[in-house]
Tab-separated table of C-alpha atoms in Angstrom:
chain	number	residue	atom	x	y	z
A	1	MET	CA	-53.106	-27.717	16.105
A	2	THR	CA	-51.036	-27.496	12.894
A	3	VAL	CA	-48.923	-30.551	12.166
A	4	THR	CA	-45.601	-29.627	10.564
A	5	GLN	CA	-44.611	-31.731	7.581
A	6	PRO	CA	-41.368	-33.620	8.253
A	7	ASP	CA	-38.452	-32.990	5.951
A	8	VAL	CA	-37.586	-36.688	5.656
A	9	SER	CA	-39.472	-39.932	5.997
A	10	VAL	CA	-36.926	-42.629	6.878
A	11	ILE	CA	-38.308	-45.932	5.599
A	12	ILE	CA	-36.837	-49.062	7.161
A	13	GLY	CA	-37.711	-52.525	5.939
A	14	ALA	CA	-36.580	-55.044	8.546
A	15	TYR	CA	-36.351	-58.821	8.468
A	16	GLU	CA	-34.417	-60.823	11.065
A	17	ALA	CA	-32.371	-57.673	11.643
A	18	MET	CA	-31.137	-58.188	15.206
A	19	PRO	CA	-28.675	-57.161	16.545
A	20	TYR	CA	-27.797	-54.868	13.620
A	21	LEU	CA	-31.086	-53.010	14.030
A	22	VAL	CA	-29.856	-51.563	17.342
A	23	ASP	CA	-27.053	-49.598	15.676
A	24	CYS	CA	-29.274	-48.734	12.730
A	25	LEU	CA	-31.902	-47.048	14.892
A	26	ALA	CA	-29.256	-45.412	17.092
A	27	SER	CA	-27.857	-43.776	13.946
A	28	VAL	CA	-31.308	-42.362	13.180
A	29	GLU	CA	-31.590	-40.913	16.697
A	30	ALA	CA	-28.130	-39.351	16.305
A	31	GLN	CA	-29.049	-37.352	13.198
A	32	THR	CA	-28.056	-33.706	13.544
A	33	ILE	CA	-31.042	-32.600	11.468
A	34	GLY	CA	-33.103	-32.921	14.659
A	35	PRO	CA	-35.987	-35.254	15.574
A	36	GLU	CA	-38.658	-32.680	14.741
A	37	ARG	CA	-37.671	-32.760	11.062
A	38	ILE	CA	-37.873	-36.522	10.493
A	39	GLU	CA	-40.307	-39.403	10.833
A	40	VAL	CA	-39.550	-43.112	10.822
A	41	ILE	CA	-41.714	-45.725	9.156
A	42	ALA	CA	-40.482	-49.213	10.006
A	43	VAL	CA	-41.944	-52.353	8.458
A	44	ASP	CA	-41.200	-55.663	10.171
A	45	ASP	CA	-41.416	-58.249	7.389
A	46	GLY	CA	-42.348	-61.302	9.428
A	47	SER	CA	-39.283	-61.493	11.679
A	48	THR	CA	-38.997	-64.108	14.426
A	49	ASP	CA	-35.831	-62.848	16.149
A	50	GLY	CA	-37.266	-59.950	18.147
A	51	THR	CA	-36.972	-57.358	15.381
A	52	GLY	CA	-40.631	-56.344	15.611
A	53	GLU	CA	-40.549	-56.067	19.399
A	54	TYR	CA	-37.431	-53.909	19.313
A	55	LEU	CA	-39.021	-51.595	16.740
A	56	GLU	CA	-42.024	-51.126	19.022
A	57	GLU	CA	-39.754	-50.399	22.005
A	58	PHE	CA	-37.933	-47.800	19.901
A	59	ALA	CA	-41.207	-46.198	18.832
A	60	ALA	CA	-42.292	-45.841	22.459
A	61	ARG	CA	-39.181	-43.883	23.490
A	62	ALA	CA	-37.980	-42.084	20.354
A	63	ALA	CA	-38.127	-38.300	20.138
A	64	MET	CA	-39.374	-38.384	16.528
A	65	PRO	CA	-42.648	-39.913	15.277
A	66	VAL	CA	-42.199	-43.648	14.586
A	67	THR	CA	-44.757	-45.836	12.848
A	68	VAL	CA	-44.250	-49.589	13.147
A	69	ILE	CA	-46.026	-51.946	10.756
A	70	ARG	CA	-45.802	-55.703	11.237
A	71	GLN	CA	-46.684	-58.044	8.383
A	72	ASP	CA	-46.161	-61.576	7.122
A	73	ASN	CA	-42.899	-62.188	5.321
A	74	SER	CA	-42.955	-60.962	1.714
A	75	GLY	CA	-39.665	-62.573	0.673
A	76	GLY	CA	-37.786	-59.432	-0.312
A	77	PRO	CA	-37.261	-55.729	0.343
A	78	SER	CA	-39.694	-54.379	-2.269
A	79	GLY	CA	-42.889	-55.095	-0.349
A	80	PRO	CA	-41.838	-53.409	2.925
A	81	ARG	CA	-40.423	-50.413	1.054
A	82	ASN	CA	-43.662	-49.955	-0.865
A	83	VAL	CA	-45.703	-50.200	2.322
A	84	GLY	CA	-43.488	-47.568	3.951
A	85	LEU	CA	-43.648	-45.336	0.890
A	86	GLY	CA	-47.441	-45.441	1.020
A	87	LYS	CA	-47.360	-44.105	4.593
A	88	ALA	CA	-44.676	-41.433	4.079
A	89	ALA	CA	-45.503	-37.766	4.680
A	90	GLY	CA	-42.057	-36.143	4.365
A	91	ARG	CA	-40.884	-33.847	1.602
A	92	TYR	CA	-38.181	-36.426	0.981
A	93	VAL	CA	-37.889	-40.150	1.618
A	94	PHE	CA	-34.785	-42.123	2.497
A	95	PHE	CA	-34.668	-45.926	2.352
A	96	LEU	CA	-32.497	-47.254	5.167
A	97	ASP	CA	-31.724	-50.968	5.374
A	98	ALA	CA	-32.026	-52.357	8.899
A	99	ASP	CA	-28.528	-53.891	8.675
A	100	ASP	CA	-26.876	-50.566	7.870
A	101	ARG	CA	-26.491	-47.213	9.575
A	102	LEU	CA	-26.329	-43.502	8.800
A	103	GLY	CA	-23.509	-41.054	9.412
A	104	PRO	CA	-24.637	-38.361	11.885
A	105	GLU	CA	-24.699	-35.539	9.292
A	106	ALA	CA	-26.349	-37.622	6.568
A	107	LEU	CA	-29.936	-36.395	6.495
A	108	ARG	CA	-29.096	-32.784	7.317
A	109	SER	CA	-26.501	-32.483	4.564
A	110	MET	CA	-28.538	-34.330	1.925
A	111	VAL	CA	-31.697	-32.283	2.574
A	112	ALA	CA	-29.652	-29.086	2.476
A	113	MET	CA	-28.068	-30.146	-0.805
A	114	ALA	CA	-31.456	-30.923	-2.384
A	115	ASP	CA	-33.009	-27.666	-1.141
A	116	GLU	CA	-30.078	-25.546	-2.265
A	117	ASN	CA	-29.940	-27.001	-5.769
A	118	GLY	CA	-33.576	-27.920	-6.352
A	119	THR	CA	-32.591	-31.494	-7.175
A	120	ASP	CA	-34.838	-34.541	-6.863
A	121	VAL	CA	-32.288	-37.194	-5.868
A	122	VAL	CA	-29.255	-36.910	-3.578
A	123	LEU	CA	-26.489	-39.481	-3.196
A	124	GLY	CA	-24.561	-39.498	0.073
A	125	LYS	CA	-21.094	-40.992	0.238
A	126	VAL	CA	-21.167	-44.706	1.078
A	127	GLU	CA	-18.531	-46.579	3.076
A	128	GLY	CA	-18.401	-50.354	3.340
A	129	VAL	CA	-18.078	-52.142	6.678
A	130	ASN	CA	-16.963	-55.770	6.203
A	131	ARG	CA	-17.994	-55.474	2.560
A	132	SER	CA	-17.167	-53.436	-0.527
A	133	ALA	CA	-18.919	-50.234	-1.540
A	134	PRO	CA	-19.041	-48.175	-4.750
A	135	LYS	CA	-16.201	-45.665	-5.044
A	136	SER	CA	-16.030	-44.005	-8.468
A	137	MET	CA	-18.692	-41.354	-7.822
A	138	TRP	CA	-17.295	-39.848	-4.615
A	139	GLY	CA	-14.473	-37.719	-6.029
A	140	SER	CA	-16.116	-34.468	-4.937
A	141	SER	CA	-19.484	-33.078	-3.939
A	142	VAL	CA	-21.619	-31.985	-6.892
A	143	GLY	CA	-24.605	-29.680	-6.629
A	144	ARG	CA	-26.248	-30.748	-9.864
A	145	THR	CA	-25.472	-33.539	-12.297
A	146	ASP	CA	-27.257	-36.292	-14.209
A	147	VAL	CA	-26.897	-39.965	-14.999
A	148	PHE	CA	-25.187	-39.352	-18.345
A	149	SER	CA	-22.370	-37.030	-17.272
A	150	SER	CA	-21.287	-38.790	-14.074
A	151	ASN	CA	-20.630	-42.231	-12.609
A	152	ILE	CA	-23.838	-42.339	-10.570
A	153	LYS	CA	-25.171	-45.086	-12.864
A	154	PHE	CA	-22.785	-47.418	-11.026
A	155	THR	CA	-24.582	-46.938	-7.717
A	156	LEU	CA	-28.192	-47.976	-8.123
A	157	SER	CA	-28.943	-49.122	-4.584
A	158	ALA	CA	-32.021	-47.573	-3.013
A	159	GLN	CA	-30.167	-45.840	-0.175
A	160	LYS	CA	-30.599	-42.348	-1.587
A	161	LEU	CA	-32.654	-39.271	-0.712
A	162	PHE	CA	-35.636	-38.983	-3.097
A	163	ARG	CA	-38.020	-36.047	-3.418
A	164	ARG	CA	-41.387	-37.614	-2.618
A	165	SER	CA	-43.311	-35.462	-5.096
A	166	LEU	CA	-41.166	-36.940	-7.903
A	167	LEU	CA	-42.128	-40.473	-6.880
A	168	GLU	CA	-45.803	-39.590	-6.529
A	169	ARG	CA	-45.959	-37.693	-9.822
A	170	HIS	CA	-44.753	-40.723	-11.739
A	171	GLY	CA	-46.404	-43.397	-9.594
A	172	MET	CA	-43.039	-44.921	-8.789
A	173	HIS	CA	-42.730	-47.995	-6.581
A	174	PHE	CA	-40.490	-51.054	-6.237
A	175	ASP	CA	-41.197	-53.981	-8.552
A	176	GLU	CA	-42.251	-56.817	-6.235
A	177	SER	CA	-41.968	-59.376	-9.042
A	178	LEU	CA	-38.170	-59.038	-9.024
A	179	TRP	CA	-36.185	-61.016	-6.449
A	180	THR	CA	-32.968	-59.141	-7.131
A	181	GLY	CA	-32.137	-55.818	-8.770
A	182	GLU	CA	-35.415	-54.166	-7.783
A	183	ASP	CA	-33.538	-51.232	-6.246
A	184	ALA	CA	-31.527	-50.690	-9.442
A	185	LEU	CA	-34.726	-50.461	-11.471
A	186	PHE	CA	-36.291	-47.953	-9.061
A	187	THR	CA	-33.195	-45.789	-8.692
A	188	LEU	CA	-32.346	-45.608	-12.385
A	189	GLU	CA	-35.906	-44.562	-13.192
A	190	ALA	CA	-35.611	-41.828	-10.555
A	191	TYR	CA	-32.299	-40.655	-12.065
A	192	LEU	CA	-33.889	-40.441	-15.508
A	193	ARG	CA	-37.011	-38.626	-14.323
A	194	ALA	CA	-35.253	-36.320	-11.850
A	195	ASP	CA	-34.791	-32.611	-12.296
A	196	GLY	CA	-31.140	-32.959	-11.362
A	197	VAL	CA	-29.156	-35.210	-9.026
A	198	SER	CA	-26.761	-34.092	-6.275
A	199	VAL	CA	-23.784	-35.845	-4.711
A	200	VAL	CA	-22.558	-35.339	-1.131
A	201	ALA	CA	-19.004	-36.679	-1.084
A	202	ASP	CA	-17.133	-34.753	1.611
A	203	HIS	CA	-18.209	-37.029	4.468
A	204	THR	CA	-19.662	-40.513	4.889
A	205	CYS	CA	-23.439	-40.503	4.892
A	206	TYR	CA	-24.134	-44.225	4.776
A	207	TYR	CA	-22.368	-47.261	6.225
A	208	LEU	CA	-23.068	-50.396	4.199
A	209	VAL	CA	-22.653	-53.235	6.673
A	210	GLY	CA	-21.733	-56.800	5.760
A	211	ARG	CA	-23.491	-59.187	8.114
A	212	GLU	CA	-21.315	-61.793	9.771
A	213	ASP	CA	-24.218	-64.261	9.911
A	214	GLY	CA	-24.642	-64.185	6.141
A	215	LYS	CA	-28.322	-63.198	6.331
A	216	HIS	CA	-29.702	-60.450	4.124
A	217	VAL	CA	-33.037	-58.763	3.594
A	218	THR	CA	-33.410	-60.261	0.122
A	219	LYS	CA	-32.936	-63.838	-1.028
A	220	SER	CA	-29.932	-64.373	-3.262
A	221	GLY	CA	-31.720	-66.843	-5.550
A	222	GLY	CA	-30.215	-68.553	-8.564
A	223	TYR	CA	-28.492	-67.284	-11.664
A	224	ALA	CA	-31.747	-66.956	-13.633
A	225	LEU	CA	-32.819	-64.121	-11.331
A	226	ARG	CA	-29.798	-62.102	-12.481
A	227	PHE	CA	-31.008	-62.354	-16.052
A	228	ASP	CA	-34.466	-61.206	-14.904
A	229	SER	CA	-32.812	-58.190	-13.313
A	230	ALA	CA	-30.764	-57.388	-16.420
A	231	ARG	CA	-33.832	-57.742	-18.637
A	232	ALA	CA	-35.885	-55.385	-16.458
A	233	LEU	CA	-33.157	-52.735	-16.388
A	234	MET	CA	-32.468	-52.939	-20.131
A	235	THR	CA	-36.196	-52.715	-20.876
A	236	LEU	CA	-36.518	-49.625	-18.683
A	237	ILE	CA	-33.613	-47.935	-20.468
A	238	ALA	CA	-35.017	-48.800	-23.891
A	239	ASP	CA	-38.507	-47.618	-22.926
A	240	MET	CA	-37.281	-44.273	-21.609
A	241	LEU	CA	-34.565	-43.456	-24.148
A	242	PRO	CA	-34.549	-43.648	-27.964
A	243	PRO	CA	-31.680	-45.475	-29.687
A	244	GLY	CA	-28.497	-43.419	-29.572
A	245	PRO	CA	-25.520	-42.455	-27.416
A	246	LYS	CA	-27.489	-41.824	-24.199
A	247	ARG	CA	-29.127	-45.223	-24.338
A	248	ASP	CA	-25.781	-46.895	-25.101
A	249	VAL	CA	-24.066	-45.188	-22.144
A	250	LEU	CA	-26.653	-46.539	-19.725
A	251	MET	CA	-26.770	-50.001	-21.289
A	252	VAL	CA	-23.140	-50.424	-20.217
A	253	ARG	CA	-24.301	-50.798	-16.632
A	254	PRO	CA	-26.561	-53.880	-16.917
A	255	PHE	CA	-24.192	-55.534	-19.379
A	256	LEU	CA	-21.141	-54.945	-17.197
A	257	VAL	CA	-22.546	-55.282	-13.676
A	258	THR	CA	-25.419	-57.740	-14.044
A	259	LEU	CA	-24.837	-59.875	-17.145
A	260	LEU	CA	-21.049	-60.191	-17.475
A	261	PRO	CA	-20.475	-61.861	-14.054
A	262	GLN	CA	-22.553	-64.781	-15.277
A	263	PHE	CA	-19.780	-65.386	-17.807
A	264	GLY	CA	-16.882	-64.876	-15.422
A	265	PRO	CA	-15.090	-67.356	-13.090
A	266	ARG	CA	-18.363	-68.846	-11.866
A	267	TYR	CA	-19.055	-69.938	-15.459
A	268	LEU	CA	-16.154	-72.393	-15.203
A	269	LYS	CA	-17.890	-74.119	-12.283
A	270	ASP	CA	-21.202	-74.414	-14.112
A	271	GLY	CA	-22.275	-77.704	-15.618
A	272	GLU	CA	-22.941	-77.958	-19.335
A	273	GLU	CA	-26.698	-77.646	-18.866
A	274	VAL	CA	-26.345	-74.435	-16.847
A	275	ARG	CA	-23.924	-72.984	-19.418
A	276	ARG	CA	-26.359	-73.776	-22.199
A	277	HIS	CA	-29.204	-72.194	-20.237
A	278	LYS	CA	-27.197	-69.040	-19.576
A	279	PHE	CA	-26.567	-68.594	-23.299
A	280	GLU	CA	-30.251	-69.168	-23.922
A	281	LEU	CA	-31.263	-66.530	-21.365
A	282	ALA	CA	-28.714	-64.051	-22.705
A	283	ARG	CA	-29.597	-64.447	-26.377
A	284	PRO	CA	-32.674	-62.141	-26.523
A	285	LEU	CA	-30.868	-59.479	-24.492
A	286	MET	CA	-27.817	-59.563	-26.752
A	287	ASP	CA	-29.978	-59.497	-29.878
A	288	ALA	CA	-31.986	-56.519	-28.648
A	289	TYR	CA	-29.416	-54.297	-26.948
A	290	TRP	CA	-25.805	-55.311	-27.682
A	291	ASN	CA	-24.162	-53.128	-30.331
A	292	GLU	CA	-20.741	-51.754	-31.212
A	293	ASN	CA	-21.360	-48.468	-29.380
A	294	VAL	CA	-21.984	-50.332	-26.135
A	295	ALA	CA	-19.089	-52.703	-26.839
A	296	ARG	CA	-16.488	-49.984	-27.375
A	297	ARG	CA	-17.143	-48.587	-23.901
A	298	LEU	CA	-15.882	-51.799	-22.287
A	299	ARG	CA	-12.392	-53.120	-21.684
A	300	VAL	CA	-11.154	-55.667	-24.191
A	301	HIS	CA	-11.653	-58.804	-22.076
A	302	GLU	CA	-15.166	-57.644	-21.097
A	303	ARG	CA	-16.059	-56.877	-24.697
A	304	LEU	CA	-14.601	-60.165	-25.917
A	305	ARG	CA	-16.594	-62.295	-23.501
A	306	LEU	CA	-19.864	-60.555	-24.338
A	307	HIS	CA	-19.085	-60.725	-28.051
A	308	LEU	CA	-18.767	-64.501	-27.733
A	309	VAL	CA	-22.038	-64.669	-25.817
A	310	ALA	CA	-23.744	-62.612	-28.531
A	311	ALA	CA	-22.221	-64.829	-31.217
A	312	GLY	CA	-23.329	-67.998	-29.440
A	313	ARG	CA	-19.799	-69.373	-29.089
A	314	PRO	CA	-19.536	-71.233	-25.765
A	315	ASP	CA	-16.783	-73.325	-27.355
A	316	LEU	CA	-14.516	-70.236	-27.440
A	317	LEU	CA	-15.671	-68.534	-24.249
A	318	LYS	CA	-14.281	-71.092	-21.799
A	319	GLU	CA	-10.663	-70.462	-22.821
A	320	VAL	CA	-11.117	-66.690	-22.508
A	321	VAL	CA	-12.650	-66.996	-19.039
A	322	GLU	CA	-9.810	-69.289	-17.909
A	323	PHE	CA	-7.288	-66.731	-19.195
A	324	VAL	CA	-8.977	-63.892	-17.292
A	325	ARG	CA	-9.415	-65.914	-14.101
A	326	ALA	CA	-5.693	-66.766	-14.129
A	327	LYS	CA	-5.003	-62.996	-14.256
A	328	LYS	CA	-2.753	-63.436	-17.252
A	329	GLU	CA	-1.690	-60.301	-19.090
A	330	ALA	CA	-2.565	-60.178	-22.755
A	331	SER	CA	0.337	-59.174	-24.978
A	332	ALA	CA	0.042	-55.840	-26.763
A	333	VAL	CA	0.142	-55.654	-30.542
A	334	LEU	CA	0.990	-52.131	-31.732
A	335	GLU	CA	0.163	-51.050	-35.279
A	336	LYS	CA	-0.198	-47.825	-37.284
A	337	LYS	CA	3.050	-46.510	-35.754
A	338	GLY	CA	1.717	-46.938	-32.228
A	339	ARG	CA	-1.648	-45.293	-32.830
A	340	ARG	CA	-3.530	-48.601	-32.649
A	341	LEU	CA	-3.117	-51.192	-29.906
A	342	TYR	CA	-4.675	-54.624	-29.802
A	343	LEU	CA	-4.665	-56.895	-26.759
A	344	ALA	CA	-4.033	-60.485	-27.835
A	345	TYR	CA	-6.450	-62.374	-25.635
A	346	PRO	CA	-7.228	-65.965	-26.719
A	347	HIS	CA	-8.374	-66.471	-30.336
A	348	PHE	CA	-6.871	-63.163	-31.539
A	349	ARG	CA	-6.478	-63.417	-35.329
A	350	ASP	CA	-7.232	-67.107	-35.241
A	351	PRO	CA	-8.867	-67.783	-38.633
A	352	SER	CA	-10.898	-70.671	-37.239
A	353	ALA	CA	-12.444	-68.403	-34.563
A	354	GLY	CA	-13.304	-65.577	-36.962
A	355	ILE	CA	-13.457	-62.864	-34.301
A	356	PRO	CA	-13.094	-59.342	-35.787
A	357	ASP	CA	-9.930	-57.438	-34.844
A	358	ALA	CA	-12.101	-54.589	-33.561
A	359	VAL	CA	-13.135	-56.732	-30.589
A	360	TYR	CA	-9.497	-56.749	-29.405
A	361	LEU	CA	-8.842	-53.036	-30.068
A	362	ALA	CA	-8.098	-51.170	-26.832
A	363	ASP	CA	-9.465	-47.680	-26.343
A	364	ALA	CA	-7.199	-44.893	-25.095
A	365	ARG	CA	-8.015	-45.458	-21.417
A	366	GLU	CA	-6.838	-49.053	-21.563
A	367	ALA	CA	-4.087	-48.593	-24.150
A	368	ARG	CA	-2.255	-45.720	-22.491
A	369	THR	CA	-0.745	-48.015	-19.868
A	370	PHE	CA	1.298	-49.826	-22.533
A	371	PRO	CA	4.717	-48.488	-23.662
A	372	GLY	CA	4.798	-47.368	-27.270
A	373	TYR	CA	1.144	-46.375	-27.539
A	374	ARG	CA	0.736	-42.906	-29.081
A	375	GLU	CA	-2.400	-41.412	-27.595
A	376	GLY	CA	-4.197	-38.562	-29.298
A	377	THR	CA	-2.337	-38.795	-32.607
A	378	VAL	CA	-4.613	-37.660	-35.421
A	379	ASP	CA	-4.945	-39.989	-38.370
A	380	ARG	CA	-3.124	-38.812	-41.521
A	381	PHE	CA	-6.320	-38.897	-43.550
A	382	VAL	CA	-7.946	-36.488	-41.115
A	383	GLN	CA	-4.881	-34.234	-41.239
A	384	ARG	CA	-4.970	-34.127	-45.053
A	385	ALA	CA	-8.682	-33.369	-45.042
A	386	ALA	CA	-8.166	-30.517	-42.570
A	387	ARG	CA	-5.402	-29.014	-44.733
A	388	LYS	CA	-7.660	-29.067	-47.805
A	389	VAL	CA	-10.400	-27.273	-45.873
A	390	ARG	CA	-7.959	-24.560	-44.788
A	391	GLN	CA	-6.735	-24.106	-48.377
A	392	VAL	CA	-10.223	-23.726	-49.823
A	393	LEU	CA	-11.825	-21.650	-47.068
A	394	PRO	CA	-10.184	-18.198	-47.771
A	395	ALA	CA	-11.244	-18.236	-51.410
A	396	ARG	CA	-14.819	-19.086	-50.501
A	397	GLU	CA	-15.011	-16.359	-47.874
A	398	GLY	CA	-14.350	-13.717	-50.520
A	399	ALA	CA	-16.699	-15.169	-53.125
A	400	PRO	CA	-20.254	-13.943	-53.828
A	401	GLY	CA	-22.570	-15.450	-51.262
A	402	GLY	CA	-19.646	-16.169	-48.908
A	403	ARG	CA	-18.910	-14.574	-45.552
A	404	ALA	CA	-17.567	-11.368	-47.059
A	405	ALA	CA	-20.624	-10.907	-49.257
A	406	ALA	CA	-22.965	-11.674	-46.388
A	407	ALA	CA	-21.361	-9.008	-44.233
């Protein structure tokens, strides 16, 4: 008998997942792709609430092949996902959290998108249930894109469709030494190695469920784990990309999403020892990867806070964080006849602070909301230089060796 390879291996890591697991597995059974085209590999990570028993009951009655593996608790999602990945036989793999559920068309539409476009990773639209979900990348479905020309870098959770041959070719797996951010590391590496990424945005593929009991597959841990996550992601980016614009674009993500929250409102609740430790943990990351090309891609208050972290100025940071937490609006300072707009957050042009004006300079996206800002106006120096080029060019075209002579 010939065994047909499944299109998708659905890998479910489950820990204390009841009763959410019931809806999760029901959503797998409801997939319109058909049971003959999928397999389920479920890893019970040491649950004591009946999760393992329910998985075995499901395996006994399900129309698709279901493999249940029961193991001692590993402490996080990486171990179960790696175990499932090692057992997968499908052309594609999809990592489904036991708390969440799939939309009925999810696997069919994502497989079709990958097959049609030859892409290695497919993102399906995510909707939050009792929690927030990423939004900026779901404007429209896209057959082929990459991490540099889209907003997919702002969704690095593991709930994507991955071509299994891509993962095998590069020996990819989840880093079990990380207690948080392990999915971001895995997914960003896949984006960078992929021969194209697709986006399915015309219907919800994945429901990200917020648990009412507060339990999650991974442990939240302390603030130091967030710095571990940022360090791992920044190191990956630096290892895979040479210095330059592409590296800077991706560095925005760990600075903005992982590092900056440590110097937001929660910073005001930290004791002096924790604040000192946060600056200490941030210092090597700022020294290695923070630069003006990363900074200019952030909003002024984000840039200002990270500038103060890089400069080692906790004495100035507290006032800025208090200003931002209070949701105060920084006054706009227009110069160069409206072509340049500064936002006067705390310490702006304070000689004792010594913060460069450039830190407070708003880019066009942020500045255009303020009356009086003149977007897109070309600097007079550039205009004069362009006029000189136009004046000289006709004479050169007619000269020996110019365009006319070459023709």
